CSV table of C-alpha atoms and ligand atoms in Angstrom, one decimal:
chain,number,residue,atom,x,y,z
A,1157,MET,CA,-44.8,24.6,14.5
A,1158,ALA,CA,-45.1,21.5,13.3
A,1159,LEU,CA,-44.3,18.0,11.7
A,1160,PRO,CA,-45.4,18.7,7.8
A,1161,GLU,CA,-48.3,17.8,6.9
A,1162,GLY,CA,-48.6,14.0,5.9
A,1163,PHE,CA,-45.7,12.8,7.5
A,1164,LEU,CA,-47.1,10.7,10.0
A,1165,PRO,CA,-49.0,8.3,7.6
A,1166,TYR,CA,-45.2,8.1,5.7
A,1167,TYR,CA,-44.1,7.6,8.7
A,1168,LYS,CA,-46.2,4.8,10.0
A,1169,ALA,CA,-46.1,3.4,6.3
A,1170,TRP,CA,-42.5,3.3,7.2
A,1171,GLU,CA,-41.9,2.3,10.3
A,1172,GLU,CA,-44.0,-0.8,9.9
A,1173,ARG,CA,-41.8,-1.7,8.1
A,1174,ILE,CA,-38.0,-0.7,8.6
A,1175,GLY,CA,-38.9,-0.5,13.0
A,1176,ALA,CA,-36.0,2.3,13.5
A,1177,PHE,CA,-37.3,3.1,15.9
A,1178,ILE,CA,-37.5,2.6,20.0
A,1179,GLU,CA,-39.3,5.3,21.2
A,1180,PHE,CA,-41.3,7.7,19.3
A,1181,ALA,CA,-42.9,11.1,19.9
A,1182,GLY,CA,-43.9,12.7,17.0
A,1183,GLU,CA,-46.9,10.6,17.0
A,1184,LYS,CA,-49.3,13.6,17.8
A,1185,ASP,CA,-49.1,15.8,14.1
A,1186,GLY,CA,-49.5,19.2,14.8
A,1187,GLU,CA,-48.2,19.6,18.6
A,1188,PHE,CA,-44.5,18.6,17.4
A,1189,PRO,CA,-42.4,21.4,19.0
A,1190,SER,CA,-40.4,21.7,16.3
A,1191,SER,CA,-40.2,21.9,12.4
A,1192,LEU,CA,-36.7,20.2,12.2
A,1193,PRO,CA,-36.9,17.3,14.2
A,1194,PHE,CA,-33.7,14.3,15.1
A,1195,ALA,CA,-34.2,11.4,16.1
A,1196,VAL,CA,-31.0,10.2,19.0
A,1197,LYS,CA,-29.5,6.9,19.2
A,1198,ASP,CA,-31.0,5.3,22.8
A,1199,ASN,CA,-27.6,5.0,24.3
A,1200,ILE,CA,-28.0,9.2,24.2
A,1201,ALA,CA,-29.4,10.8,27.1
A,1202,ALA,CA,-32.6,13.6,26.3
A,1203,ARG,CA,-34.6,13.3,29.6
A,1204,GLY,CA,-38.5,11.8,30.2
A,1205,PHE,CA,-36.7,9.6,27.0
A,1206,SER,CA,-36.3,6.2,26.7
A,1207,LEU,CA,-32.2,5.5,27.6
A,1208,SER,CA,-32.9,1.7,26.9
A,1209,CYS,CA,-29.0,0.6,24.7
A,1210,ALA,CA,-31.4,-1.7,23.9
A,1211,SER,CA,-29.9,-3.5,26.4
A,1212,LYS,CA,-32.9,-6.2,28.1
A,1213,LEU,CA,-31.2,-5.1,31.5
A,1214,LEU,CA,-32.0,-1.4,30.8
A,1215,GLU,CA,-35.5,-1.4,29.2
A,1216,ARG,CA,-37.7,0.6,31.3
A,1217,PHE,CA,-34.8,3.0,31.7
A,1218,ARG,CA,-35.8,6.7,31.5
A,1219,SER,CA,-32.7,9.7,31.5
A,1220,PRO,CA,-33.7,12.2,34.1
A,1221,TYR,CA,-31.2,14.5,32.5
A,1222,THR,CA,-29.9,15.7,28.7
A,1223,ALA,CA,-26.8,14.5,26.3
A,1224,THR,CA,-25.0,17.8,25.8
A,1225,ALA,CA,-25.3,17.3,21.9
A,1226,VAL,CA,-29.2,17.0,23.2
A,1227,ARG,CA,-28.8,20.0,24.6
A,1228,LYS,CA,-27.7,21.9,21.7
A,1229,LEU,CA,-29.5,20.8,19.2
A,1230,GLN,CA,-32.6,22.0,22.0
A,1231,ALA,CA,-31.2,25.5,21.4
A,1232,TRP,CA,-30.8,25.5,18.3
A,1233,GLY,CA,-34.0,25.4,17.6
A,1234,ALA,CA,-34.3,21.3,16.9
A,1235,ALA,CA,-36.4,18.6,18.4
A,1236,VAL,CA,-36.4,14.9,20.0
A,1237,ILE,CA,-38.4,12.9,17.6
A,1238,GLY,CA,-37.7,9.9,18.9
A,1239,LYS,CA,-35.6,6.8,20.0
A,1240,THR,CA,-33.3,4.3,17.7
A,1241,ASN,CA,-32.3,1.0,17.8
A,1242,MET,CA,-29.0,-0.3,18.3
A,1243,ASP,CA,-26.7,-3.9,18.6
A,1244,GLU,CA,-27.0,-3.9,22.3
A,1245,PHE,CA,-24.7,-0.8,24.0
A,1246,GLY,CA,-22.9,-1.0,21.0
A,1247,MET,CA,-21.4,-4.0,20.6
A,1248,GLY,CA,-22.1,-4.7,17.4
A,1249,SER,CA,-22.9,-4.0,12.8
A,1250,SER,CA,-25.3,-5.1,12.2
A,1251,THR,CA,-28.8,-3.4,14.6
A,1252,ASP,CA,-29.5,-7.3,14.8
A,1253,ALA,CA,-28.1,-7.4,19.0
A,1254,SER,CA,-30.6,-5.4,20.2
A,1255,ALA,CA,-32.7,-7.1,23.2
A,1256,LEU,CA,-35.4,-4.9,22.7
A,1257,LYS,CA,-36.6,-5.0,18.6
A,1258,ARG,CA,-35.1,-5.2,15.1
A,1259,THR,CA,-34.3,-2.8,12.1
A,1260,ASN,CA,-34.4,-3.8,8.5
A,1261,ASN,CA,-32.6,-1.7,5.7
A,1262,PRO,CA,-35.5,0.7,3.5
A,1263,TRP,CA,-33.2,-0.1,0.6
A,1264,ASP,CA,-34.3,-4.0,1.1
A,1265,GLN,CA,-35.9,-4.9,4.7
A,1266,SER,CA,-34.3,-8.6,4.0
A,1267,ARG,CA,-31.2,-7.1,4.7
A,1268,VAL,CA,-29.5,-5.2,8.1
A,1269,ALA,CA,-29.3,-1.4,8.5
A,1270,GLY,CA,-25.9,-1.4,10.0
A,1271,GLY,CA,-24.9,-1.2,13.1
A,1272,SER,CA,-24.4,-0.4,15.4
A,1273,SER,CA,-26.3,3.4,15.2
A,1274,GLY,CA,-28.4,1.3,12.8
A,1275,GLY,CA,-31.7,2.8,13.8
A,1276,SER,CA,-30.6,6.1,13.3
A,1277,ALA,CA,-29.2,5.4,9.7
A,1278,ALA,CA,-32.2,3.4,8.9
A,1279,ALA,CA,-34.3,6.3,10.1
A,1280,VAL,CA,-32.7,8.9,8.0
A,1281,ALA,CA,-32.4,7.1,5.5
A,1282,ALA,CA,-35.8,6.1,5.1
A,1283,GLY,CA,-36.4,10.6,5.8
A,1284,LEU,CA,-38.5,9.7,9.0
A,1285,ALA,CA,-35.6,12.8,10.2
A,1286,PRO,CA,-33.8,14.8,8.4
A,1287,PHE,CA,-30.7,13.1,10.6
A,1288,ALA,CA,-29.9,12.3,13.3
A,1289,LEU,CA,-27.0,11.0,16.7
A,1290,GLY,CA,-25.1,8.0,16.7
A,1291,SER,CA,-22.1,6.9,18.6
A,1292,ASP,CA,-19.4,5.3,17.1
A,1293,THR,CA,-16.7,3.4,18.4
A,1294,GLY,CA,-15.1,1.3,15.6
A,1295,GLY,CA,-16.8,2.3,12.9
A,1296,SER,CA,-20.4,2.7,14.1
A,1297,VAL,CA,-21.8,5.7,12.5
A,1298,ARG,CA,-20.6,5.4,9.4
A,1299,GLN,CA,-21.0,2.0,8.3
A,1300,PRO,CA,-24.6,2.0,9.2
A,1301,ALA,CA,-24.6,4.9,7.0
A,1302,ALA,CA,-22.6,3.5,4.0
A,1303,PHE,CA,-25.5,0.6,3.8
A,1304,CYS,CA,-28.0,2.6,4.3
A,1305,GLY,CA,-26.9,5.6,1.5
A,1306,VAL,CA,-27.0,8.3,4.4
A,1307,VAL,CA,-24.5,10.3,5.3
A,1308,GLY,CA,-22.0,9.6,8.8
A,1309,LEU,CA,-19.5,11.4,10.6
A,1310,LYS,CA,-17.0,10.4,13.0
A,1311,PRO,CA,-15.4,13.5,14.7
A,1312,THR,CA,-11.9,13.7,15.9
A,1313,TYR,CA,-12.1,12.7,19.3
A,1314,GLY,CA,-13.3,15.4,21.7
A,1315,ALA,CA,-14.3,17.3,19.4
A,1316,VAL,CA,-18.1,16.3,20.5
A,1317,SER,CA,-19.0,16.3,24.4
A,1318,ARG,CA,-19.6,12.6,25.5
A,1319,TYR,CA,-21.8,13.5,28.6
A,1320,GLY,CA,-25.1,12.0,28.3
A,1321,LEU,CA,-23.3,9.4,26.1
A,1322,VAL,CA,-23.6,5.2,28.3
A,1323,ALA,CA,-19.9,4.3,28.0
A,1324,TYR,CA,-18.8,1.4,26.0
A,1325,ALA,CA,-15.2,1.7,25.3
A,1326,SER,CA,-13.8,5.7,26.3
A,1327,SER,CA,-11.3,6.7,24.9
A,1328,LEU,CA,-12.7,5.5,21.2
A,1329,GLU,CA,-16.3,6.9,21.0
A,1330,THR,CA,-17.3,9.9,20.4
A,1331,ILE,CA,-20.9,11.2,19.6
A,1332,GLY,CA,-21.5,11.0,16.0
A,1333,VAL,CA,-23.7,13.3,12.7
A,1334,LEU,CA,-26.0,11.0,10.3
A,1335,ALA,CA,-27.7,13.2,8.1
A,1336,ASP,CA,-29.6,12.9,4.6
A,1337,THR,CA,-26.6,16.1,3.1
A,1338,THR,CA,-23.8,16.7,3.2
A,1339,ALA,CA,-24.8,20.4,4.2
A,1340,ARG,CA,-27.1,19.1,7.3
A,1341,CYS,CA,-23.7,17.2,8.5
A,1342,ARG,CA,-21.4,20.2,8.8
A,1343,SER,CA,-24.9,22.7,9.8
A,1344,VAL,CA,-25.3,19.4,12.8
A,1345,PHE,CA,-21.6,19.6,14.1
A,1346,ALA,CA,-20.8,23.0,14.2
A,1347,VAL,CA,-23.6,23.3,16.3
A,1348,ILE,CA,-22.5,20.4,19.0
A,1349,ARG,CA,-18.7,21.1,18.4
A,1350,GLY,CA,-17.0,22.4,20.9
A,1351,LYS,CA,-15.9,22.0,24.5
A,1352,ASP,CA,-17.5,21.3,27.4
A,1353,PRO,CA,-16.8,21.4,30.9
A,1354,LEU,CA,-18.7,18.3,32.1
A,1355,ASP,CA,-16.3,16.5,29.5
A,1356,GLN,CA,-12.7,16.7,30.2
A,1357,THR,CA,-11.9,15.3,26.9
A,1358,THR,CA,-12.8,18.0,24.8
A,1359,ALA,CA,-11.2,20.3,22.7
A,1360,ASP,CA,-12.5,23.5,20.5
A,1361,ALA,CA,-11.1,22.6,17.1
A,1362,PRO,CA,-7.0,24.8,17.2
A,1363,ALA,CA,-6.9,28.3,15.1
A,1364,GLU,CA,-4.5,26.6,12.3
A,1365,ALA,CA,-7.2,23.6,11.7
A,1366,ALA,CA,-9.0,23.7,8.4
A,1367,PRO,CA,-12.7,25.7,8.9
A,1368,LEU,CA,-15.9,24.1,8.9
A,1369,ASP,CA,-17.1,26.5,6.4
A,1370,VAL,CA,-14.5,25.9,3.1
A,1371,THR,CA,-17.0,25.1,0.3
A,1372,GLY,CA,-16.3,23.6,-3.6
A,1373,GLY,CA,-13.2,22.7,-3.2
A,1374,ILE,CA,-10.2,22.7,0.1
A,1375,THR,CA,-8.5,25.8,0.5
A,1376,GLY,CA,-8.8,28.8,-1.3
A,1377,GLY,CA,-11.0,26.8,-3.7
A,1378,LYS,CA,-7.7,24.4,-4.2
A,1379,LYS,CA,-8.4,21.4,-5.0
A,1380,GLY,CA,-6.7,18.6,-2.9
A,1381,VAL,CA,-4.4,15.6,-2.8
A,1382,ILE,CA,-6.3,12.5,-1.5
A,1383,GLY,CA,-4.1,10.1,-0.6
A,1384,VAL,CA,-6.3,6.5,-1.9
A,1385,LEU,CA,-5.8,3.3,0.0
A,1386,SER,CA,-5.8,1.0,-2.7
A,1387,ALA,CA,-3.7,-1.9,-2.1
A,1388,GLN,CA,-4.8,-2.8,0.8
A,1389,ILE,CA,-8.3,-3.6,0.0
A,1390,ALA,CA,-8.4,-7.3,-0.8
A,1391,THR,CA,-11.1,-8.6,1.4
A,1392,LEU,CA,-14.1,-6.1,-0.4
A,1393,GLU,CA,-17.1,-7.8,-2.6
A,1394,GLU,CA,-17.1,-7.1,-6.4
A,1395,GLU,CA,-19.5,-4.6,-6.2
A,1396,THR,CA,-18.0,-2.3,-2.8
A,1397,ARG,CA,-15.5,-3.1,-4.8
A,1398,ARG,CA,-17.1,-1.2,-8.6
A,1399,GLY,CA,-17.6,1.7,-5.6
A,1400,PHE,CA,-14.7,2.6,-4.4
A,1401,GLU,CA,-13.9,3.3,-7.7
A,1402,ALA,CA,-16.3,4.9,-8.6
A,1403,ALA,CA,-15.2,7.4,-5.6
A,1404,GLN,CA,-11.8,6.8,-7.1
A,1405,ALA,CA,-12.4,8.3,-11.0
A,1406,ASN,CA,-15.8,10.8,-9.8
A,1407,LEU,CA,-13.8,12.9,-7.1
A,1408,ALA,CA,-10.5,12.4,-10.3
A,1409,ALA,CA,-12.7,14.1,-12.5
A,1410,LEU,CA,-13.9,16.6,-10.3
A,1411,GLY,CA,-10.1,17.8,-9.9
A,1412,TYR,CA,-8.1,16.2,-7.1
A,1413,THR,CA,-5.1,14.8,-7.1
A,1414,LEU,CA,-5.3,11.1,-6.5
A,1415,ILE,CA,-1.8,9.6,-4.8
A,1416,ASP,CA,-2.0,5.5,-3.3
A,1417,VAL,CA,-0.8,5.9,0.0
A,1418,GLU,CA,-0.4,2.5,2.6
A,1419,LEU,CA,-1.1,2.1,6.3
A,1420,PRO,CA,1.6,-0.8,7.3
A,1421,SER,CA,-0.3,-1.0,10.3
A,1422,LEU,CA,-3.8,-1.2,9.2
A,1423,LYS,CA,-3.7,-5.0,9.3
A,1424,TYR,CA,-3.0,-4.9,13.3
A,1425,GLY,CA,-6.3,-2.6,13.8
A,1426,VAL,CA,-8.8,-5.2,14.7
A,1427,PRO,CA,-7.3,-7.0,17.5
A,1428,ALA,CA,-6.1,-4.0,18.9
A,1429,TYR,CA,-9.2,-2.4,18.1
A,1430,TYR,CA,-10.9,-5.3,20.1
A,1431,THR,CA,-8.5,-5.8,22.8
A,1432,ILE,CA,-8.3,-2.3,23.4
A,1433,ALA,CA,-12.9,-1.6,23.3
A,1434,THR,CA,-13.3,-4.9,25.5
A,1435,ALA,CA,-11.2,-4.3,28.3
A,1436,GLU,CA,-12.5,-0.4,28.5
A,1437,ALA,CA,-16.3,-2.5,27.9
A,1438,SER,CA,-15.5,-4.5,30.8
A,1439,ALA,CA,-15.0,-1.4,32.8
A,1440,ASN,CA,-17.8,0.8,31.9
A,1441,LEU,CA,-20.4,-2.1,32.6
A,1442,ALA,CA,-19.8,-3.0,35.7
A,1443,ARG,CA,-21.7,0.0,36.3
A,1444,PHE,CA,-25.0,-1.8,35.6
A,1445,ASP,CA,-25.9,-4.0,39.3
A,1446,SER,CA,-29.4,-3.6,39.2
A,1447,ILE,CA,-28.5,-1.4,42.7
A,1448,ARG,CA,-27.7,2.4,40.7
A,1449,TYR,CA,-29.3,1.2,37.6
A,1450,GLY,CA,-30.9,-1.6,36.0
A,1451,ALA,CA,-34.1,-4.2,36.2
A,1452,ARG,CA,-34.1,-6.2,39.0
A,1453,PRO,CA,-34.3,-9.7,39.7
A,1454,ASP,CA,-37.7,-10.5,41.8
A,1455,TRP,CA,-35.7,-12.2,44.8
A,1456,SER,CA,-31.9,-13.1,45.5
A,1457,GLU,CA,-29.9,-14.9,48.1
A,1458,ASN,CA,-27.9,-11.2,49.4
A,1459,PRO,CA,-26.5,-9.1,47.4
A,1460,ASP,CA,-23.9,-11.4,45.1
A,1461,ASP,CA,-26.8,-13.3,44.0
A,1462,LEU,CA,-28.6,-9.9,43.2
A,1463,ILE,CA,-25.9,-8.6,40.9
A,1464,ASP,CA,-24.9,-12.2,39.3
A,1465,LYS,CA,-28.9,-12.6,38.1
A,1466,ALA,CA,-29.1,-9.8,37.1
A,1467,ARG,CA,-26.3,-9.1,34.8
A,1468,GLU,CA,-27.3,-12.9,33.6
A,1469,ALA,CA,-30.6,-11.6,32.7
A,1470,GLY,CA,-29.7,-8.6,31.5
A,1471,PHE,CA,-27.3,-8.9,29.1
A,1472,GLY,CA,-27.6,-10.1,25.6
A,1473,PRO,CA,-25.3,-12.9,24.7
A,1474,GLU,CA,-22.2,-10.2,22.6
A,1475,VAL,CA,-22.5,-8.3,25.3
A,1476,LYS,CA,-21.1,-10.9,27.3
A,1477,LEU,CA,-18.9,-12.0,25.4
A,1478,ARG,CA,-17.2,-8.6,25.0
A,1479,ILE,CA,-17.1,-8.2,29.3
A,1480,LEU,CA,-15.0,-12.1,29.5
A,1481,LEU,CA,-13.2,-10.6,27.1
A,1482,GLY,CA,-12.0,-7.7,28.4
A,1483,THR,CA,-11.6,-9.4,31.3
A,1484,PHE,CA,-9.5,-11.7,30.2
A,1485,VAL,CA,-6.6,-9.4,28.4
A,1486,LEU,CA,-6.3,-7.2,31.4
A,1487,ARG,CA,-6.1,-10.3,33.7
A,1488,ALA,CA,-3.5,-9.8,36.2
A,1489,GLY,CA,0.3,-10.8,34.5
A,1490,PHE,CA,-1.2,-10.4,30.9
A,1491,GLN,CA,-1.6,-7.5,30.5
A,1492,ASP,CA,1.7,-6.8,28.6
A,1493,ARG,CA,1.0,-10.3,26.6
A,1494,TYR,CA,-2.6,-8.3,25.5
A,1495,TYR,CA,-3.6,-5.1,26.2
A,1496,LEU,CA,0.1,-3.0,26.7
A,1497,ARG,CA,0.8,-4.6,23.0
A,1498,ALA,CA,-2.9,-3.8,21.9
A,1499,GLN,CA,-1.8,0.7,23.1
A,1500,ARG,CA,1.9,0.0,21.4
A,1501,ILE,CA,-0.5,-0.6,18.0
A,1502,ARG,CA,-2.2,2.6,18.6
A,1503,SER,CA,0.4,4.7,18.9
A,1504,GLY,CA,2.3,2.8,15.5
A,1505,ILE,CA,-1.5,2.7,13.2
A,1506,ARG,CA,-1.3,7.4,15.0
A,1507,ARG,CA,2.3,7.2,13.8
A,1508,ASN,CA,1.2,5.7,10.5
A,1509,PHE,CA,-1.3,8.4,10.0
A,1510,GLU,CA,0.3,11.4,10.7
A,1511,GLU,CA,2.7,10.0,8.5
A,1512,ILE,CA,0.4,11.4,5.3
A,1513,LEU,CA,-1.6,14.2,7.2
A,1514,GLY,CA,-0.2,14.8,9.5
A,1515,ASP,CA,0.0,15.8,12.5
A,1516,SER,CA,-2.6,16.5,15.8
A,1517,ASP,CA,-0.8,19.4,18.0
A,1518,TYR,CA,-0.2,21.7,13.7
A,1519,ALA,CA,2.8,22.9,15.8
A,1520,PRO,CA,4.7,25.0,13.2
A,1521,GLY,CA,7.5,24.0,11.9
A,1522,SER,CA,6.3,20.0,11.5
A,1523,PRO,CA,6.4,18.3,7.9
A,1524,ALA,CA,3.8,19.8,5.5
A,1525,PRO,CA,1.4,16.5,5.0
A,1526,ARG,CA,1.0,14.5,1.9
A,1527,CYS,CA,-2.1,14.5,1.5
A,1528,ASP,CA,-5.5,16.3,2.8
A,1529,ALA,CA,-7.9,13.5,3.0
A,1530,ILE,CA,-7.4,9.6,2.9
A,1531,LEU,CA,-10.1,8.0,1.0
A,1532,MET,CA,-10.9,4.1,2.2
A,1533,PRO,CA,-13.9,2.0,2.3
A,1534,VAL,CA,-16.3,1.9,4.9
A,1535,PHE,CA,-16.3,-2.0,5.0
A,1536,PRO,CA,-16.0,-5.4,2.4
A,1537,THR,CA,-19.4,-5.1,1.7
A,1538,ARG,CA,-23.2,-3.8,1.2
A,1539,ALA,CA,-25.4,-4.4,3.9
A,1540,PHE,CA,-25.8,-8.4,4.1
A,1541,GLY,CA,-28.9,-10.3,5.0
A,1542,ARG,CA,-29.9,-12.8,7.3
A,1543,GLY,CA,-29.4,-16.9,8.4
A,1544,GLU,CA,-27.5,-17.8,5.4
A,1545,ALA,CA,-27.3,-14.7,4.2
A,1546,ALA,CA,-25.9,-13.1,7.3
A,1547,LEU,CA,-22.4,-12.3,8.1
A,1548,SER,CA,-21.1,-14.9,11.1
A,1549,PRO,CA,-20.6,-12.7,14.1
A,1550,PHE,CA,-16.1,-13.9,13.9
A,1551,ALA,CA,-16.5,-11.6,10.0
A,1552,GLN,CA,-18.5,-9.5,11.1
A,1553,LYS,CA,-15.4,-8.1,13.6
A,1554,ALA,CA,-13.1,-8.8,11.1
A,1555,ALA,CA,-14.8,-6.1,8.7
A,1556,ASP,CA,-14.3,-3.4,11.0
A,1557,LEU,CA,-10.9,-3.4,9.9
A,1558,TYR,CA,-11.6,0.0,7.6
A,1559,THR,CA,-13.4,1.9,10.5
A,1560,CYS,CA,-12.3,1.4,13.6
A,1561,CYS,CA,-8.8,2.4,13.0
A,1562,ALA,CA,-10.1,6.4,12.8
A,1563,ASN,CA,-11.0,5.4,16.1
A,1564,LEU,CA,-7.7,3.9,17.5
A,1565,ALA,CA,-5.7,7.2,15.5
A,1566,GLY,CA,-8.9,9.7,17.7
A,1567,LEU,CA,-9.1,10.8,14.1
A,1568,PRO,CA,-12.2,11.8,12.2
A,1569,ALA,CA,-13.9,10.1,9.4
A,1570,LEU,CA,-16.6,11.1,6.9
A,1571,SER,CA,-18.1,8.3,5.0
A,1572,PHE,CA,-20.3,8.9,1.9
A,1573,PRO,CA,-22.4,7.9,-0.8
A,1574,ALA,CA,-20.8,6.6,-3.5
A,1575,SER,CA,-23.0,5.1,-6.0
A,1576,VAL,CA,-25.7,2.0,-6.2
A,1577,GLU,CA,-24.3,-1.7,-6.8
A,1578,GLY,CA,-27.0,-4.2,-7.8
A,1579,GLY,CA,-29.1,-1.9,-5.9
A,1580,LEU,CA,-27.8,-1.1,-2.8
A,1581,PRO,CA,-25.9,1.8,-1.7
A,1582,VAL,CA,-22.2,2.0,-1.6
A,1583,GLY,CA,-20.2,4.0,0.7
A,1584,VAL,CA,-16.7,5.5,1.6
A,1585,GLN,CA,-15.1,7.4,3.6
A,1586,LEU,CA,-12.2,10.6,3.4
A,1587,LEU,CA,-10.7,10.3,6.9
A,1588,GLY,CA,-8.1,14.0,7.5
A,1589,ARG,CA,-6.0,15.3,10.8
A,1590,ALA,CA,-7.8,15.9,13.8
A,1591,PHE,CA,-10.2,18.5,13.6
A,1592,SER,CA,-10.2,19.0,10.1
A,1593,GLU,CA,-13.2,17.9,9.8
A,1594,GLY,CA,-14.1,21.0,7.5
A,1595,THR,CA,-12.1,20.0,4.5
A,1596,LEU,CA,-13.7,16.0,4.6
A,1597,LEU,CA,-17.4,18.3,4.8
A,1598,ALA,CA,-15.5,19.8,1.7
A,1599,ILE,CA,-14.3,17.1,0.1
A,1600,ALA,CA,-18.2,15.1,0.1
A,1601,GLU,CA,-20.2,18.4,-0.6
A,1602,SER,CA,-18.5,18.9,-4.2
A,1603,TYR,CA,-18.9,15.2,-5.1
A,1604,GLU,CA,-22.4,15.5,-3.8
A,1605,ALA,CA,-22.9,18.7,-5.9
A,1606,ALA,CA,-21.8,16.4,-9.1
A,1607,HIS,CA,-23.3,13.2,-7.9
A,1608,PRO,CA,-26.4,13.8,-5.8
A,1609,PHE,CA,-27.3,10.9,-3.0
A,1610,PRO,CA,-29.3,8.3,-3.6
A,1611,HIS,CA,-32.8,7.6,-2.4
A,1612,PRO,CA,-34.3,4.4,-1.4
A,1613,ALA,CA,-37.4,3.4,-3.4
A,1614,GLY,CA,-40.6,5.2,-1.8
A,1615,TYR,CA,-38.1,8.2,-0.4
A,1616,ARG,CA,-40.0,11.3,0.1
A,1617,SER,CA,-38.5,14.6,0.8
A,1618,PHE,CA,-40.1,16.9,3.8
A,1619,TRP,CA,-37.1,18.2,4.9
A,1620,ASN,CA,-35.5,21.4,3.6
B,2310,LIG,N1,-18.3,-3.7,15.3
B,2310,LIG,C1,-17.8,-2.2,16.3
B,2310,LIG,C2,-17.7,-3.2,17.5
B,2310,LIG,O1,-18.8,-4.3,17.7
B,2310,LIG,C3,-17.8,-0.4,15.8
B,2310,LIG,C4,-19.0,-0.7,17.6
B,2310,LIG,C5,-19.0,1.0,17.4
B,2310,LIG,O2,-18.8,1.6,16.6
B,2310,LIG,N2,-19.6,1.3,18.4
B,2310,LIG,O3,-17.6,-2.8,19.0
């Protein structure tokens, strides 16, 4: 088995322009171990490959073991083609917070690919891999997927093992799938999901949950009810609003019933997300002390000085900011004010979703869900530019409002390209009840059948 004929020059021409990969293993055309390659975000372990998290601190670290999700894909016959660029430790929305390189959007190289799984999204959008793994803590699979015009699935919390994923905010994050088509996304998710003895938070889908292989509709061919978050979209840029409206019109034309829904807690999502995410990050990143992991300074006075120097030189500014924020919200005597309040908001958001979608435990006799899925924007803008055209770090965080709620509630969410507006793709997302990935994929697949997903100029498909 080998990579397809002509792929290597195609890869080189694209990669020069978009910079999706931190490491690439497909150089030796003709010797690649599989005809189904996949790319892996550089915070997910694959033995022998880089595991830099796009940080100076781990720049030369190579993984001694393989993540469960990667291992399952290898057992299925796929092979890792390379490790992709990202915002350092998954903290960001552009991939420009990578300490190692810059990734550009395949649709317009002056713009970002989104983040933090920007390298994975750009690689798939340019046809350099049929699918890629990413991680989604607050939107990092769905937002770059939307910016680059590919499918991005953030699974139910615990549906996919996190063993081998470098932890950023453990209670929020999942490994997710970026793919060229909905069908591919479904097959990959079917392979990587499931209970894993190496991750105690994993679970198999309950028997009552929607099966993964429903096609053409929702259940028994019946088109379902989609709740649309139409009143709470004040922040959308004009083109993104047009894409969101196109998605509604197209879904209605396909026979879905659209009703308006509201999420009263949506506006508290971002502050709660950044409180919880930074608190967990400050604890998770404490392990990078240059003793167990990380680049060491040339000299130091004593062990404390060694750790100080290594962290000062190794972490970029966004990572330092978040560690500081995390220790701030967790400091003694102030937990009530920030952390515990954020946890209460988190429960409120979960209840908002349960009232619309049904609860997570599928207990018999619980009230029937009002909707099969909720349709929401992914991000207020299309892929943004740099310099003058950039979004400030604060605006980028505020813009996580549509994505971070699925992480706070632990629910699955699927982003797919709805339309192209002004030369750039606009993605929308479907959110569902826990373990309803099958439903979300079925809706997106019926959409894709009627409105095939677009590709950037110069795209060629090497993958069946
Ligand atoms: N933009 C969000 C953040 O910076 C999402 C990151 C992610 O999902 N890893 O935290």
